[in-house]
Short mmCIF file of C-alpha atoms in Angstrom, two decimals:
data_model
loop_
_atom_site.label_atom_id
_atom_site.label_comp_id
_atom_site.label_asym_id
_atom_site.label_seq_id
_atom_site.Cartn_x
_atom_site.Cartn_y
_atom_site.Cartn_z
CA UNK L 1 11.28 -32.80 35.15
CA UNK L 2 9.42 -30.11 37.11
CA UNK L 3 10.48 -27.43 34.62
CA UNK L 4 9.12 -29.37 31.63
CA UNK L 5 5.76 -29.97 33.32
CA UNK L 6 5.53 -26.32 34.35
CA UNK L 7 6.28 -25.17 30.79
CA UNK L 8 3.67 -27.53 29.38
CA UNK L 9 1.08 -26.44 31.96
CA UNK L 10 1.79 -22.76 31.21
CA UNK L 11 1.48 -23.35 27.44
CA UNK L 12 -1.80 -25.22 27.93
CA UNK L 13 -3.19 -22.45 30.15
CA UNK L 14 -2.22 -19.84 27.54
CA UNK L 15 -4.11 -21.79 24.85
CA UNK L 16 -7.10 -22.11 27.15
CA UNK L 17 -7.08 -18.39 27.95
CA UNK L 18 -6.95 -17.48 24.28
CA UNK L 19 -9.91 -19.74 23.52
CA UNK L 20 -11.93 -18.43 26.48
CA UNK L 21 -11.34 -14.77 25.66
CA UNK L 22 -11.82 -14.93 21.89
CA UNK L 23 -14.93 -12.85 21.23
CA UNK L 24 -17.34 -12.89 18.33
CA UNK L 25 -18.34 -9.77 16.46
CA UNK L 26 -21.66 -9.80 18.34
CA UNK L 27 -19.94 -10.05 21.74
CA UNK L 28 -17.56 -7.23 20.83
CA UNK L 29 -20.56 -5.12 19.84
CA UNK L 30 -22.19 -5.68 23.23
CA UNK L 31 -18.93 -4.91 25.02
CA UNK L 32 -18.46 -1.72 22.98
CA UNK L 33 -22.00 -0.63 23.91
CA UNK L 34 -21.26 -1.21 27.60
CA UNK L 35 -18.05 0.81 27.34
CA UNK L 36 -19.88 3.61 25.52
CA UNK L 37 -22.58 3.76 28.20
CA UNK L 38 -19.83 3.92 30.84
CA UNK L 39 -18.35 6.95 29.08
CA UNK L 40 -15.26 5.05 27.91
CA UNK L 41 -15.51 6.18 24.30
CA UNK L 42 -11.97 5.48 23.15
CA UNK L 43 -12.06 1.94 24.55
CA UNK L 44 -15.45 1.37 22.87
CA UNK L 45 -13.99 2.50 19.55
CA UNK L 46 -11.02 0.13 19.99
CA UNK L 47 -13.35 -2.82 20.61
CA UNK L 48 -15.32 -1.94 17.46
CA UNK L 49 -12.00 -1.75 15.59
CA UNK L 50 -11.25 -5.31 16.76
CA UNK L 51 -14.68 -6.41 15.54
CA UNK L 52 -14.00 -4.79 12.17
CA UNK L 53 -10.78 -6.82 11.87
CA UNK L 54 -12.78 -10.02 12.48
CA UNK L 55 -15.22 -9.09 9.69
CA UNK L 56 -12.32 -8.20 7.35
CA UNK L 57 -10.52 -11.50 8.02
CA UNK L 58 -13.68 -13.58 7.42
CA UNK L 59 -14.58 -11.74 4.21
CA UNK L 60 -13.81 -12.84 0.67
CA UNK L 61 -11.79 -10.35 -1.37
CA UNK L 62 -14.20 -7.62 -2.44
CA UNK L 63 -13.41 -4.84 -4.90
CA UNK L 64 -15.58 -1.80 -4.33
CA UNK L 65 -15.77 1.63 -5.85
CA UNK L 66 -13.82 0.73 -8.99
CA UNK L 67 -13.90 3.51 -11.59
CA UNK L 68 -11.88 5.58 -14.01
CA UNK L 69 -10.51 8.72 -12.36
CA UNK L 70 -8.50 11.76 -13.38
CA UNK L 71 -6.65 12.12 -10.06
CA UNK L 72 -6.26 10.45 -6.67
CA UNK L 73 -4.94 11.96 -3.46
CA UNK L 74 -5.97 9.30 -0.92
CA UNK L 75 -8.54 6.70 0.11
CA UNK L 76 -11.89 7.90 -1.20
CA UNK L 77 -10.34 11.19 -2.33
CA UNK L 78 -10.37 11.23 -6.12
CA UNK L 79 -11.83 13.03 -9.12
CA UNK L 80 -13.86 10.83 -11.47
CA UNK L 81 -13.21 11.27 -15.18
CA UNK L 82 -15.41 14.04 -16.49
CA UNK L 83 -15.90 12.78 -20.03
CA UNK L 84 -17.72 9.53 -19.27
CA UNK L 85 -14.66 7.26 -19.73
CA UNK L 86 -13.84 8.30 -23.29
CA UNK L 87 -10.14 8.03 -24.12
CA UNK L 88 -7.85 8.45 -27.12
CA UNK L 89 -4.22 7.96 -28.11
CA UNK L 90 -1.82 9.35 -25.48
CA UNK L 91 -4.38 9.50 -22.66
CA UNK L 92 -3.36 7.96 -19.34
CA UNK L 93 -6.18 5.81 -18.05
CA UNK L 94 -6.25 5.56 -14.25
CA UNK L 95 -8.44 3.02 -12.48
CA UNK L 96 -9.14 3.69 -8.80
CA UNK L 97 -10.33 0.77 -6.69
CA UNK L 98 -10.86 0.00 -3.03
CA UNK L 99 -10.18 -3.52 -1.79
CA UNK L 100 -11.68 -5.25 1.24
CA UNK L 101 -10.77 -8.58 2.85
CA UNK L 102 -7.11 -9.14 1.98
CA UNK L 103 -4.91 -11.04 4.40
CA UNK L 104 -2.60 -8.97 6.59
CA UNK L 105 0.67 -10.90 6.65
CA UNK L 106 3.52 -10.08 9.06
CA UNK L 107 6.28 -8.05 7.40
CA UNK L 108 9.01 -10.29 8.78
CA UNK L 109 10.62 -7.19 10.27
CA UNK L 110 9.21 -7.78 13.75
CA UNK L 111 6.64 -5.01 13.41
CA UNK L 112 3.82 -4.25 11.03
CA UNK L 113 1.90 -5.98 8.28
CA UNK L 114 1.89 -6.20 4.54
CA UNK L 115 -0.84 -6.70 1.99
CA UNK L 116 0.37 -8.06 -1.33
CA UNK L 117 -1.84 -8.15 -4.38
CA UNK L 118 -1.45 -9.23 -7.96
CA UNK L 119 -3.52 -7.83 -10.81
CA UNK L 120 -4.19 -9.20 -14.28
CA UNK L 121 -5.73 -6.81 -16.84
CA UNK L 122 -7.54 -7.73 -20.05
CA UNK L 123 -9.03 -5.32 -22.60
CA UNK L 124 -11.65 -6.56 -25.07
CA UNK L 125 -13.41 -4.75 -27.91
CA UNK L 126 -17.14 -4.71 -28.66
CA UNK L 127 -16.83 -8.00 -30.56
CA UNK L 128 -15.31 -9.71 -27.50
CA UNK L 129 -11.80 -9.92 -28.99
CA UNK L 130 -8.96 -9.44 -26.55
CA UNK L 131 -6.77 -6.56 -27.75
CA UNK L 132 -4.52 -6.14 -24.70
CA UNK L 133 -3.48 -8.15 -21.65
CA UNK L 134 -1.04 -7.74 -18.81
CA UNK L 135 -0.58 -10.39 -16.14
CA UNK L 136 1.24 -10.27 -12.85
CA UNK L 137 1.19 -6.61 -11.81
CA UNK L 138 2.39 -6.87 -8.19
CA UNK L 139 1.49 -4.18 -5.66
CA UNK L 140 2.64 -4.31 -2.04
CA UNK L 141 1.41 -2.17 0.86
CA UNK L 142 3.31 -2.13 4.16
CA UNK L 143 1.60 -0.77 7.27
CA UNK L 144 2.17 -0.61 11.00
CA UNK L 145 -1.37 -1.72 11.95
CA UNK L 146 -4.05 -3.82 10.26
CA UNK L 147 -5.19 -0.88 8.18
CA UNK L 148 -8.38 -1.52 6.22
CA UNK L 149 -8.70 1.57 4.05
CA UNK L 150 -6.87 0.00 1.13
CA UNK L 151 -6.94 1.51 -2.34
CA UNK L 152 -5.02 1.05 -5.55
CA UNK L 153 -4.39 3.07 -8.69
CA UNK L 154 -3.85 1.12 -11.89
CA UNK L 155 -2.46 3.15 -14.79
CA UNK L 156 -2.88 2.17 -18.44
CA UNK L 157 -1.64 3.86 -21.58
CA UNK L 158 -3.07 2.07 -24.58
CA UNK L 159 -2.02 2.60 -28.20
CA UNK L 160 -3.23 1.69 -31.64
CA UNK L 161 -6.85 1.05 -30.75
CA UNK L 162 -9.61 1.81 -33.23
CA UNK L 163 -12.75 3.79 -32.42
CA UNK L 164 -14.93 1.34 -30.52
CA UNK L 165 -16.47 0.43 -27.18
CA UNK L 166 -14.13 -1.58 -24.94
CA UNK L 167 -14.10 -3.27 -21.58
CA UNK L 168 -11.19 -3.62 -19.20
CA UNK L 169 -11.48 -6.65 -16.93
CA UNK L 170 -9.29 -6.72 -13.84
CA UNK L 171 -8.59 -9.84 -11.78
CA UNK L 172 -7.32 -8.97 -8.29
CA UNK L 173 -5.59 -11.72 -6.30
CA UNK L 174 -4.45 -11.71 -2.68
CA UNK L 175 -0.94 -13.20 -2.59
CA UNK L 176 -1.27 -14.40 1.03
CA UNK L 177 -4.51 -16.35 0.61
CA UNK L 178 -6.63 -17.92 -2.10
CA UNK L 179 -8.94 -14.89 -2.24
CA UNK L 180 -9.59 -13.20 -5.58
CA UNK L 181 -12.11 -10.87 -7.19
CA UNK L 182 -12.89 -9.74 -10.73
CA UNK L 183 -14.45 -6.53 -11.98
CA UNK L 184 -15.00 -4.87 -15.37
CA UNK L 185 -15.19 -1.26 -16.49
CA UNK L 186 -16.53 -0.14 -19.89
CA UNK L 187 -14.85 2.69 -21.81
CA UNK L 188 -14.87 4.19 -25.29
CA UNK L 189 -11.92 4.88 -27.54
CA UNK L 190 -11.98 7.59 -30.17
CA UNK L 191 -9.29 8.18 -32.82
#
């Protein structure tokens, strides 16, 4: 009997402690400032990192910096296409995009997190007719920490298009939440 009550009391105190010590972004900002003024720079940076995670978790899925590129070597390290997004038969079209706000789910391996996304792509011509679609492109990123510099490369090789102006619409979906985002990029096709 004593053991059960002690376990229950311990569990209740743990819940209470978690609720008492949960900080808002504003409180973390104040604490980081205090740490900075005390010369504890690394600790201040860690507190700001925790605040950044709170902002990320509360955010909808946001796609930023989506564009056609000729090469990618890392987050924010890419070469935009030089020809103004003009493509022709045989060209590989690469879309670079940065995502913000996806849910970090446990890997199930006891350590680390995973972000899983699904992309649907639709290409329409200048008359609004859909000429290409691909649904269900799954991309999975596994990381040790709640990393927030997330980027994707989507590669397309289109064939048999006529000279025209086109738009590729991309629907990005977070597979661990109901978050989604849509963006469009115009391009031209020449025969």
